[in-house]
Amino acid sequence: MSGRQRLAAVFSRCKTEGRAALVGFLTAGDPGVQESKQLLLALAAEVDVLEIGMPFSDPMADGAVIQAASERALEAGTKLADLFALAAAVRRAHPALGIVLMGYGNTALATGMEHFANNAANAGVDGVLLVDIPPEEGAICDDALAQAGLARILLLAPTSSEARMQLVGERATGFIYYVSLTGITGAKMGAVETIAGKVAAIRQHTNLPVCVGFGVKSAGQAAAIAKVADGVVVGSQFVGLVAQHRTDIAAAVAALAAEAGGMRRAIMEASLI
Amino acid sequence: MSDSSIPPITHAPDAGGHFGRFGGKFAAETLMQPLAELEEAFFAAWQDPEFHRQRCDLLKNYVGRPTPLYHATNLSREVGGAQIWLKREDLTHTGAHKINNTIGQGLLAKRMGKPRVIAETGAGQHGVATATVAAMFGLKCDVYMGREDTVRQAPNVYRMKLLGANVIPVDSGTATLKDALNDALRDWVASCEDTFYIIGTVAGPHPYPLMVRQFHAVIGEEARAQMLAQAGRLPDVAIACVGGGSNAMGLLHPLRDDDVRLIAVEAAGLGLNSGAHAASLAAGRAGILHGNLTYLLEDLEGQIQGTHSISAGLDYPGVGPELAYMYEQGRLELAAADDDEALDAFHRLTLSEGIIPALESSHALAAAMRMAAEMAPEEIVLVNLSGRGDKDMESVMRREQAGFSEGTP
């Protein structure tokens, strides 16, 4: 089964259950590679799709929380080999989970795009989201990702025009990630009504699942988004818990499981209403 | 250029902003629409004679253009060999070439109805040039500057504050120019509705590399005409220092179709083999940073490396994508000058000609003197003296006092 197929299966399973998917993000290697493995496995048990952040020295689209996570991971010596090993460990434990790598184009390009895509696919990754490679620059990665069976997840934002929705609708595979706000990760979430309108507009241009993220911090917000989108992405909230408990990994694992579990239940309840 | 004419855009990138495999628009989705609007506004302005009338008027009466072309006869005699001629961008208002670009982008911000501008700055010259036009145009101005740079370029921080700008020190990453750029981009992602981002070099996502080049091309256009008028011929070699590459593209772009060798001088810091330098073209490889694909100083896994140069303005791990393209095409030659060579050139120009150059420009001078010494007296080396050294007084003084006490036997 290719990564694309597995991602499609995840979203169709959620749809059958009448609920949105919970997508959770953590930065690989934060606060250290071994600790990161425990944290990723804990989060993986609560979510439908796990987004593994690839640490980068210059994370331009990220707010302070995820920047700090990147810095901790790099200071701990996290390498690409660790990233793939972490993904593979999660895959072994969770055969049906969606696994996505998220980060910046330079990380994927550094060792050659085909090499990167093959390593990702071999580790059991399903899709890749490179925030600074928009569809216009897809020539640099689209073929390599497609040949490895990986989904090319693309973003849309409040500033995106109808023409861009169409372009992204044509080029994206796996799912579309709608950024709920005009800003960086971890900022304040936009109004749910506005988000609902945008998601509806995006659906005019695609049959792919539309997930909404940036600024989702509470179970209440997750539930509200779950009613209007196919998936809810939570990142800075989880990464913030890791930062808070980084000297006590057992506590971090417990906090993550509780927070993600709360969001998962809120999303399920939202589907019943 | 006559006031009413529309300057042609030659050597343009493709529609996506690519110079060969370099350049492009490697930006977050949120910025793609603002970048498209900026591109449209730039091309519309460029086709509008009124835009050029305003721009040329300001360049003449506010900036003080044309800047002189000066035959540095004393320095040339001292070096021996070819004639060294200086394009005196140090004599512009604010003391560096940077204002050519901020006038252009400031006018664009006004045309687009944006009440606020932001900028990143390294040495502070671009920040000062942005704060200056913001004061003149009545725009709110925030400037991002690495914490380390706010210390070593303290006079420029105060100048920006006097001009009404808000200077925001950046502590993330290495706390230098690249991190200032990251934070300016983060600001713009959230503020693009009412904010114009005035990028200070020929890098960033399309249309910035093209736009900034066009606004600085006045340097080379003037120098070309002045060479013909004053020396009766074009130079054999044209030399500029390169951090991001704005003064280099400004001087070299209008000479690229002539039979002139074009030289980019990078900062070798403590030496090209020391690991402490900023020579992206000489020692980097192609990667993606700050919206474009270009040569970067990075490790094997694509993590951007810290740089070092005595001059804050050259302390950047990337380079404009068009320079990367010209280098790969064989149209651009590379040279390097380390901290000591730049300091030596700084003193030699000051003593021989009574001109105190910026440390950035001193790198170009160092390479020019080295080359001129090997050339014949009838040959001409044209150097872009991109800025004056006032801002560097304190750091040169501190360094030499320290060196004096350590080095005196």
XYZ file of C-alpha atoms in Angstrom:
682
model
C 0.000 0.000 0.000
C 1.429 3.398 -0.957
C 1.512 6.305 1.436
C -1.143 8.079 -0.584
C -3.457 5.093 -0.334
C -2.950 4.787 3.406
C -3.737 8.480 3.939
C -6.871 8.134 1.837
C -7.873 5.117 3.949
C -7.418 7.115 7.159
C -9.731 9.897 6.010
C -12.313 7.530 4.581
C -12.360 5.596 7.887
C -12.978 8.859 9.784
C -15.699 9.770 7.300
C -17.383 6.422 7.848
C -17.302 7.125 11.563
C -18.914 10.473 10.821
C -16.147 12.528 12.345
C -13.197 14.698 11.495
C -9.650 13.359 11.759
C -7.325 14.555 14.505
C -3.926 15.513 13.124
C -1.190 16.047 15.722
C 2.215 17.657 15.226
C 5.488 17.243 17.136
C 9.001 18.200 16.128
C 11.286 15.184 15.653
C 14.178 15.062 18.084
C 12.671 17.451 20.623
C 13.974 17.532 23.324
C 16.248 14.634 22.326
C 15.969 11.721 19.915
C 15.170 9.020 22.514
C 12.659 11.217 24.348
C 11.124 12.203 21.037
C 10.412 8.553 20.237
C 8.360 8.147 23.427
C 6.516 11.394 22.788
C 5.713 10.592 19.159
C 4.454 7.127 20.136
C 2.266 8.644 22.857
C 0.740 11.147 20.462
C 0.386 8.535 17.710
C -1.901 6.503 19.995
C -4.398 9.389 20.164
C -4.419 10.829 16.631
C -5.439 9.734 13.145
C -2.552 11.446 11.394
C 0.821 12.200 12.972
C 2.748 15.134 11.560
C 6.446 14.829 12.298
C 8.225 18.165 12.109
C 11.635 18.187 10.453
C 13.834 20.504 12.509
C 15.295 23.387 10.511
C 17.690 26.156 11.452
C 15.501 28.872 9.895
C 11.810 28.018 10.359
C 10.376 31.198 8.816
C 6.711 30.220 8.927
C 6.761 29.153 12.564
C 6.040 31.010 15.758
C 8.215 31.022 18.869
C 6.992 27.659 20.222
C 7.904 25.570 17.168
C 11.085 27.603 16.517
C 12.247 26.699 20.004
C 11.424 23.036 19.386
C 13.527 23.088 16.207
C 16.418 24.645 18.111
C 16.189 22.062 20.909
C 16.120 19.217 18.392
C 19.144 20.530 16.483
C 21.071 21.199 19.683
C 20.347 17.605 20.693
C 22.023 16.571 17.428
C 18.961 15.329 15.531
C 19.882 14.225 12.011
C 17.853 13.134 8.996
C 18.683 9.519 9.840
C 17.076 10.024 13.269
C 14.023 11.573 11.661
C 13.498 8.536 9.431
C 14.218 6.142 12.299
C 11.604 7.894 14.439
C 9.039 7.679 11.637
C 9.829 3.987 11.161
C 9.414 3.292 14.894
C 5.993 4.939 14.866
C 5.036 3.011 11.736
C 5.955 -0.336 13.319
C 3.729 0.429 16.294
C 0.826 1.879 14.268
C 0.384 0.181 10.877
C -2.783 2.100 9.934
C -1.823 5.567 11.195
C -1.308 8.411 8.730
C 2.261 9.714 8.967
C 3.295 12.994 7.376
C 6.617 14.833 7.405
C 6.301 18.604 7.699
C 9.027 21.154 7.306
C 11.020 23.271 4.890
C 12.144 22.538 1.367
C 15.826 22.854 2.105
C 15.781 19.838 4.423
C 14.309 17.667 1.680
C 16.589 19.082 -0.996
C 19.823 18.778 0.985
C 20.419 15.097 0.266
C 18.614 15.115 -3.078
C 14.843 15.028 -3.457
C 14.655 11.415 -4.708
C 16.876 10.171 -1.912
C 14.735 12.015 0.608
C 11.471 10.698 -0.867
C 12.714 7.111 -0.975
C 13.989 7.265 2.596
C 10.674 8.696 3.746
C 8.644 6.033 1.935
C 10.893 3.262 3.275
C 10.351 4.590 6.795
C 6.608 4.247 6.308
C 5.820 7.921 5.764
C 2.647 8.641 3.757
C 3.005 12.254 2.732
C 5.181 15.342 2.845
C 4.286 18.959 3.527
C 7.006 21.445 2.562
C 5.747 24.852 3.626
C 8.010 26.889 1.349
C 7.493 24.880 -1.825
C 4.183 26.142 -3.251
C 2.614 24.419 -6.283
C 4.364 26.873 -8.629
C 7.727 25.421 -7.557
C 6.534 21.820 -7.649
C 8.990 20.897 -10.406
C 11.610 20.517 -7.692
C 9.763 17.799 -5.760
C 6.501 16.603 -7.359
C 7.917 13.754 -9.440
C 10.191 12.422 -6.704
C 7.355 12.385 -4.167
C 4.892 10.826 -6.622
C 7.318 8.080 -7.618
C 7.782 7.167 -3.975
C 4.005 6.995 -3.583
C 4.017 9.928 -1.180
C 1.237 12.491 -0.937
C 2.198 16.076 -1.737
C 0.209 17.992 0.834
C -0.321 21.657 -0.002
C -1.439 24.635 2.032
C -4.120 27.228 1.453
C -4.448 30.412 3.476
C -6.971 33.205 4.079
C -5.116 35.246 1.440
C -5.450 32.509 -1.217
C -7.553 33.548 -4.220
C -10.063 31.296 -5.996
C -7.459 30.793 -8.709
C -4.984 29.541 -6.120
C -7.624 27.232 -4.621
C -8.027 25.743 -8.070
C -4.272 25.384 -8.580
C -3.774 23.759 -5.187
C -6.826 21.563 -5.782
C -5.213 20.291 -8.984
C -1.725 19.745 -7.583
C -2.282 18.508 -4.025
C -2.603 14.863 -3.053
C -3.423 13.336 0.342
C -5.151 16.325 1.876
C -5.211 20.105 1.798
C -4.060 21.970 4.867
C -6.004 25.192 5.372
C -4.164 27.729 7.521
C -6.859 29.275 9.714
C -5.153 32.632 10.081
C -2.983 35.159 8.280
C 0.165 34.597 10.314
C 2.599 32.063 11.722
C 2.029 28.848 13.676
C 0.759 29.212 17.216
C -1.030 32.535 16.738
C -4.682 33.081 17.688
C -7.173 30.992 15.709
C -9.470 32.762 13.256
C -13.265 32.929 13.635
C -14.960 29.577 13.021
C -17.637 31.074 10.706
C -14.936 32.578 8.482
C -13.042 29.297 8.443
C -16.239 27.389 7.572
C -16.814 29.702 4.610
C -13.281 29.216 3.328
C -13.421 25.431 3.710
C -16.666 25.392 1.735
C -15.032 27.514 -0.988
C -12.025 25.180 -1.125
C -14.330 22.173 -1.506
C -15.620 23.707 -4.736
C -12.163 23.016 -6.154
C -11.231 19.633 -4.732
C -12.470 16.279 -3.510
C -9.491 15.925 -1.166
C -10.015 16.127 2.593
C -9.522 19.650 3.950
C -7.789 19.907 7.329
C -7.636 23.118 9.319
C -4.779 24.155 11.542
C -2.715 27.034 13.017
C -3.991 28.290 16.350
C -6.101 25.314 17.515
C -5.298 25.136 21.228
C -8.290 23.693 23.097
C -10.709 20.773 22.891
C -13.501 23.299 22.360
C -11.744 24.836 19.370
C -10.964 21.371 18.004
C -14.629 20.421 18.263
C -15.728 23.612 16.539
C -13.317 23.040 13.645
C -14.320 19.356 13.478
C -17.836 20.406 12.519
C -16.683 22.310 9.447
C -13.573 20.449 8.224
C -12.343 16.911 7.501
C -9.480 17.209 9.927
C -8.220 19.316 12.811
C -4.479 19.997 13.052
C -2.957 20.729 16.450
C 0.714 21.656 16.670
C 1.970 24.417 18.951
C -0.292 23.253 21.787
C 1.358 19.813 21.844
C 4.853 21.196 21.282
C 4.254 23.626 24.149
C 3.521 20.695 26.481
C 6.800 19.075 25.490
C 8.640 22.319 26.236
C 6.900 22.624 29.595
C 7.771 19.084 30.701
C 11.020 18.580 28.810
C 13.024 17.608 31.896
C 10.475 14.952 32.893
C 9.562 12.853 29.880
C 7.094 10.636 31.753
C 5.175 13.788 32.681
C 5.383 15.044 29.085
C 4.037 11.714 27.799
C 1.156 11.838 30.282
C 0.353 15.483 29.484
C 0.399 14.809 25.726
C -1.819 11.743 26.041
C -4.294 13.642 28.210
C -4.391 16.714 25.955
C -4.644 14.767 22.686
C -7.122 12.330 24.230
C -9.308 15.243 25.320
C -9.247 16.664 21.818
C -10.007 13.269 20.291
C -13.057 12.812 22.546
C -14.231 16.377 21.839
C -14.039 15.705 18.109
C -15.996 12.446 18.492
C -18.658 14.145 20.562
C -18.869 16.934 17.971
C -19.683 14.312 15.355
C -22.599 13.004 17.405
C -24.329 16.363 17.663
C 18.132 57.817 -18.624
C 15.893 60.741 -19.506
C 13.157 61.568 -17.015
C 10.294 60.509 -19.221
C 11.711 57.314 -20.703
C 10.826 53.857 -19.462
C 14.037 51.894 -18.891
C 13.898 48.475 -20.557
C 14.230 45.400 -18.355
C 16.955 43.225 -19.868
C 18.077 39.787 -18.673
C 14.708 39.316 -17.007
C 13.951 36.079 -15.159
C 11.174 33.794 -16.443
C 7.565 34.478 -15.457
C 8.071 32.608 -12.189
C 11.133 34.646 -11.286
C 13.710 31.988 -12.161
C 17.212 32.866 -13.326
C 18.035 29.459 -14.762
C 17.570 27.018 -11.869
C 17.905 29.802 -9.275
C 15.432 32.278 -7.817
C 11.716 31.505 -7.899
C 9.011 31.969 -5.311
C 9.708 29.561 -2.454
C 7.307 31.253 -0.079
C 4.629 30.246 2.394
C 1.143 30.050 0.880
C -0.021 33.097 2.833
C 2.531 35.246 0.990
C 1.813 34.002 -2.537
C -1.092 36.388 -3.086
C 0.705 39.457 -1.603
C 3.717 38.593 -3.778
C 1.489 38.407 -6.856
C 0.030 41.820 -5.977
C 3.524 43.247 -5.480
C 4.648 41.844 -8.826
C 1.665 43.404 -10.558
C 2.240 46.753 -8.838
C 5.943 46.736 -9.714
C 5.415 46.015 -13.405
C 2.581 48.546 -13.620
C 4.763 51.193 -11.966
C 7.686 50.354 -14.215
C 5.514 51.003 -17.290
C 4.312 54.311 -15.866
C 6.413 57.367 -16.894
C 5.095 59.220 -13.857
C 6.669 56.613 -11.557
C 10.054 57.125 -13.190
C 9.629 60.901 -13.141
C 9.066 60.780 -9.373
C 11.849 58.264 -8.839
C 14.406 60.167 -10.908
C 13.445 63.446 -9.266
C 14.028 61.964 -5.811
C 17.248 60.229 -6.855
C 18.548 63.578 -8.118
C 17.270 66.064 -5.567
C 16.953 63.949 -2.437
C 19.596 61.227 -2.802
C 22.094 63.455 -4.622
C 22.550 61.489 -7.838
C 24.409 61.152 -10.035
C 27.187 60.162 -7.668
C 30.696 61.004 -8.901
C 33.087 58.630 -10.598
C 36.522 59.306 -9.118
C 39.903 58.284 -10.474
C 41.840 57.399 -7.327
C 45.242 58.433 -8.668
C 47.062 58.347 -5.349
C 45.876 54.850 -4.505
C 46.535 53.691 -8.072
C 50.125 55.012 -7.913
C 50.673 53.416 -4.535
C 49.374 50.031 -5.680
C 51.185 50.238 -9.010
C 49.585 48.758 -12.114
C 46.094 49.507 -13.374
C 44.072 52.660 -12.723
C 41.575 52.356 -9.885
C 38.341 54.275 -10.350
C 35.700 54.561 -7.639
C 31.948 54.836 -8.087
C 31.136 57.039 -5.123
C 27.919 55.569 -3.684
C 29.312 56.626 -0.305
C 28.286 60.175 -1.231
C 24.570 59.421 -1.427
C 22.179 60.699 1.209
C 22.428 58.258 4.180
C 25.889 57.218 3.036
C 25.360 54.021 1.077
C 23.797 52.749 -2.137
C 20.894 51.205 -0.189
C 18.697 54.280 -0.597
C 18.396 53.792 -4.398
C 16.229 50.783 -3.627
C 14.278 52.168 -0.670
C 13.236 55.184 -2.754
C 11.856 52.795 -5.380
C 10.120 50.455 -2.943
C 8.898 53.389 -0.821
C 7.225 54.872 -3.903
C 5.665 51.463 -4.593
C 4.378 51.238 -1.014
C 2.701 54.623 -1.483
C 1.186 53.561 -4.809
C -0.161 50.383 -3.206
C -1.633 52.382 -0.333
C 0.292 50.534 2.399
C 0.666 52.738 5.509
C 3.414 50.643 7.123
C 6.791 49.380 5.937
C 9.090 46.806 7.517
C 12.695 45.948 6.746
C 15.518 43.678 7.854
C 18.979 45.083 8.293
C 22.495 43.823 8.950
C 24.958 46.715 9.023
C 22.014 49.032 9.529
C 22.463 50.865 6.221
C 19.327 49.375 4.681
C 17.456 50.003 7.924
C 18.565 53.627 7.916
C 17.685 54.006 4.225
C 14.240 52.513 4.895
C 13.663 54.661 7.993
C 14.714 57.701 5.959
C 12.218 57.210 3.145
C 9.543 56.202 5.679
C 10.052 59.558 7.405
C 9.888 61.384 4.091
C 6.842 59.496 2.770
C 5.063 59.526 6.146
C 5.007 55.745 6.610
C 5.141 53.809 9.864
C 8.400 51.832 9.979
C 9.606 48.765 11.913
C 13.122 47.446 11.328
C 14.276 43.961 12.366
C 17.946 43.737 13.317
C 19.937 40.889 14.857
C 20.822 41.574 18.481
C 24.526 41.143 17.713
C 24.322 43.685 14.892
C 22.517 46.246 17.075
C 25.631 46.174 19.259
C 28.318 46.381 16.583
C 26.376 48.970 14.550
C 24.991 50.985 17.454
C 25.204 54.421 15.723
C 22.863 53.210 12.988
C 20.360 51.968 15.565
C 20.217 55.453 17.018
C 19.896 57.005 13.551
C 16.874 54.807 12.827
C 15.286 55.803 16.121
C 15.878 59.491 15.382
C 14.150 58.949 12.037
C 11.060 57.687 13.830
C 11.536 53.990 13.133
C 11.076 51.246 15.683
C 14.103 48.922 15.813
C 13.232 45.377 16.894
C 16.254 43.357 18.095
C 16.152 39.709 16.993
C 17.430 37.046 19.388
C 16.491 33.888 17.496
C 19.026 31.706 15.682
C 22.401 33.414 15.319
C 20.933 36.885 16.019
C 22.292 38.320 12.762
C 20.975 39.341 9.339
C 19.458 35.977 8.361
C 17.451 35.867 11.575
C 16.325 39.464 11.080
C 15.043 38.345 7.671
C 13.204 35.395 9.251
C 11.456 37.668 11.711
C 10.602 40.264 9.062
C 9.026 37.450 7.003
C 7.069 36.280 10.067
C 5.825 39.821 10.563
C 4.839 40.124 6.901
C 2.950 36.802 6.904
C 0.712 38.282 9.598
C 0.595 41.899 8.363
C 0.665 41.751 4.549
C -2.754 43.404 4.315
C -1.440 46.836 5.372
C 2.335 46.356 5.329
C 4.933 46.621 2.562
C 8.100 44.596 3.144
C 11.101 46.538 1.805
C 13.719 43.809 1.271
C 17.203 45.313 1.173
C 18.978 43.039 -1.243
C 18.603 41.172 -4.531
C 17.318 38.073 -2.731
C 13.961 36.835 -1.450
C 11.015 35.546 -3.465
C 10.247 36.939 -6.922
C 9.825 39.841 -7.699
C 12.336 41.114 -5.118
C 15.601 40.052 -6.822
C 14.493 41.627 -10.117
C 12.929 44.699 -8.519
C 15.892 45.517 -6.281
C 18.278 45.042 -9.211
C 16.255 47.456 -11.332
C 16.247 50.082 -8.584
C 20.030 49.804 -8.141
C 20.886 49.591 -11.853
C 21.232 53.373 -11.799
C 24.691 52.788 -10.248
C 26.039 50.916 -13.244
C 24.150 53.007 -15.792
C 25.747 56.165 -14.422
C 29.166 54.567 -14.034
C 29.092 53.287 -17.604
C 28.289 56.715 -19.026
C 30.828 58.393 -16.709
C 33.596 55.990 -17.722
C 32.984 56.777 -21.365
C 32.857 60.524 -20.671
C 35.813 60.748 -18.260
C 38.148 57.980 -19.436
C 36.905 57.636 -22.985
C 36.430 53.907 -22.534
C 34.798 51.223 -20.419
C 36.733 49.589 -17.578
C 38.487 46.273 -18.065
C 37.233 44.999 -14.740
C 34.264 45.967 -12.563
C 34.373 44.908 -8.920
C 31.834 44.923 -6.105
C 31.533 43.288 -2.712
C 28.782 40.707 -2.249
C 26.735 39.898 0.801
C 23.249 39.543 -0.632
C 24.489 41.310 -3.741
C 22.545 44.544 -4.163
C 25.449 46.897 -4.856
C 27.060 44.228 -7.025
C 23.981 43.767 -9.237
C 23.559 47.552 -9.323
C 27.028 48.090 -10.736
C 27.459 44.909 -12.768
C 24.052 44.407 -14.415
C 24.396 47.396 -16.783
C 27.891 46.206 -17.781
C 27.079 42.540 -18.406
C 26.639 42.917 -22.170
C 29.947 44.777 -22.471
C 33.431 43.343 -22.760
C 34.109 43.907 -19.075
C 35.204 41.304 -16.516
C 32.711 41.243 -13.646
C 34.037 40.350 -10.192
C 32.103 39.581 -7.012
C 34.135 39.843 -3.821
C 32.925 37.753 -0.919
C 33.839 38.098 2.734
C 36.457 35.504 3.643
C 36.210 36.414 7.332
C 38.976 34.564 9.154
C 39.832 32.691 5.933
C 37.937 30.497 3.468
C 39.223 27.343 5.187
C 38.441 28.597 8.686
C 34.723 27.844 8.590
C 34.259 31.452 9.750
C 33.408 33.394 6.602
C 30.432 34.455 4.474
C 31.492 33.263 1.012
C 28.284 31.590 -0.196
C 29.287 31.433 -3.863
C 32.810 30.161 -3.266
C 32.000 27.664 -0.524
C 28.245 27.079 -0.596
C 25.827 24.893 -2.511
C 22.371 25.303 -3.973
C 19.487 25.278 -1.527
C 16.288 27.057 -0.531
C 16.216 29.916 1.966
C 14.247 33.138 2.327
C 12.037 32.556 -0.674
C 14.587 31.656 -3.311
C 16.823 28.873 -4.522
C 20.421 30.021 -4.429
C 23.893 29.271 -3.105
C 23.865 28.835 0.658
C 26.332 28.123 3.407
C 24.800 25.026 4.926
C 25.791 21.677 6.350
C 25.207 18.363 4.561
C 21.673 18.131 5.994
C 20.633 21.586 4.832
C 20.946 23.383 8.162
C 22.051 26.956 7.529
C 25.436 27.694 9.015
C 26.538 30.673 11.031
C 28.698 33.134 9.121
C 31.443 35.513 10.117
C 32.643 38.746 8.637
C 34.124 41.892 10.127
C 31.409 43.708 8.165
C 27.856 43.133 9.315
C 26.552 43.943 5.821
C 28.285 40.918 4.280
C 27.440 38.559 7.133
C 24.768 36.559 5.291
C 24.747 32.819 4.444
C 23.054 33.266 1.044
C 23.428 35.379 -2.073
C 21.087 36.836 -4.684
C 19.911 34.119 -7.108
C 20.897 36.082 -10.214
C 24.492 36.226 -8.980
C 24.404 32.456 -8.501
C 23.123 32.187 -12.071
C 25.731 34.556 -13.520
C 28.439 32.629 -11.662
C 27.297 29.254 -13.022
C 27.004 30.768 -16.498
C 30.616 31.901 -16.275
C 29.719 35.585 -16.540
C 30.757 36.373 -12.965
C 34.186 35.757 -11.457
C 34.729 35.290 -7.749
C 37.235 36.853 -5.421
C 37.452 36.982 -1.663
C 38.937 39.291 0.934
C 39.355 38.363 4.582
C 38.896 40.583 7.613
C 42.531 41.693 7.707
C 42.695 42.472 3.985
C 39.522 44.511 4.239
C 40.887 46.463 7.196
C 44.127 47.086 5.332
C 42.211 48.407 2.310
C 40.095 50.540 4.641
C 43.231 52.278 5.944
C 44.974 52.588 2.599
C 42.085 54.363 0.919
C 41.612 56.601 3.931
C 45.274 57.648 4.038
C 45.903 57.891 0.300
C 42.683 59.541 -0.868
C 41.045 60.964 2.247
C 38.011 58.724 1.698
C 36.867 56.507 4.577
C 35.084 53.507 3.054
C 32.566 51.185 4.679
C 34.060 47.850 5.758
C 31.794 46.149 3.197
C 33.191 48.252 0.346
C 36.712 47.724 1.738
C 36.409 44.072 0.683
C 35.878 45.155 -2.930
C 38.784 47.571 -2.632
C 41.092 44.890 -1.255
C 40.413 42.629 -4.232
C 40.686 45.579 -6.630
C 44.118 46.531 -5.310
C 45.289 42.942 -5.566
C 44.125 42.711 -9.182
C 45.295 46.176 -10.202
C 48.822 45.395 -9.049
C 48.988 42.637 -11.677
C 47.586 44.752 -14.507
C 49.018 47.329 -16.921
C 48.830 51.106 -16.255
C 46.493 51.738 -19.198
C 43.979 49.239 -17.834
C 41.085 50.300 -15.631
C 39.567 48.672 -12.549
C 36.175 50.111 -11.577
C 35.207 49.603 -7.923
C 31.830 50.173 -6.371
C 32.508 52.192 -3.243
C 29.097 51.201 -1.954
C 29.153 53.081 1.344
C 31.076 55.296 3.698
C 32.779 54.115 6.862
C 31.263 56.391 9.498
C 29.181 53.546 10.917
C 32.328 51.424 11.342
C 34.400 53.897 13.362
C 33.624 52.294 16.668
C 34.131 48.662 15.653
C 37.415 49.447 13.843
C 38.630 51.423 16.850
C 37.708 48.672 19.285
C 39.346 46.002 17.164
C 42.572 47.936 16.702
C 42.867 48.879 20.332
C 42.477 45.217 21.229
C 44.938 44.155 18.498
C 47.420 46.826 19.577
C 47.652 45.647 23.151
C 47.817 41.969 22.147
C 50.146 42.367 19.215
C 52.701 44.863 20.541
C 55.971 43.145 21.351
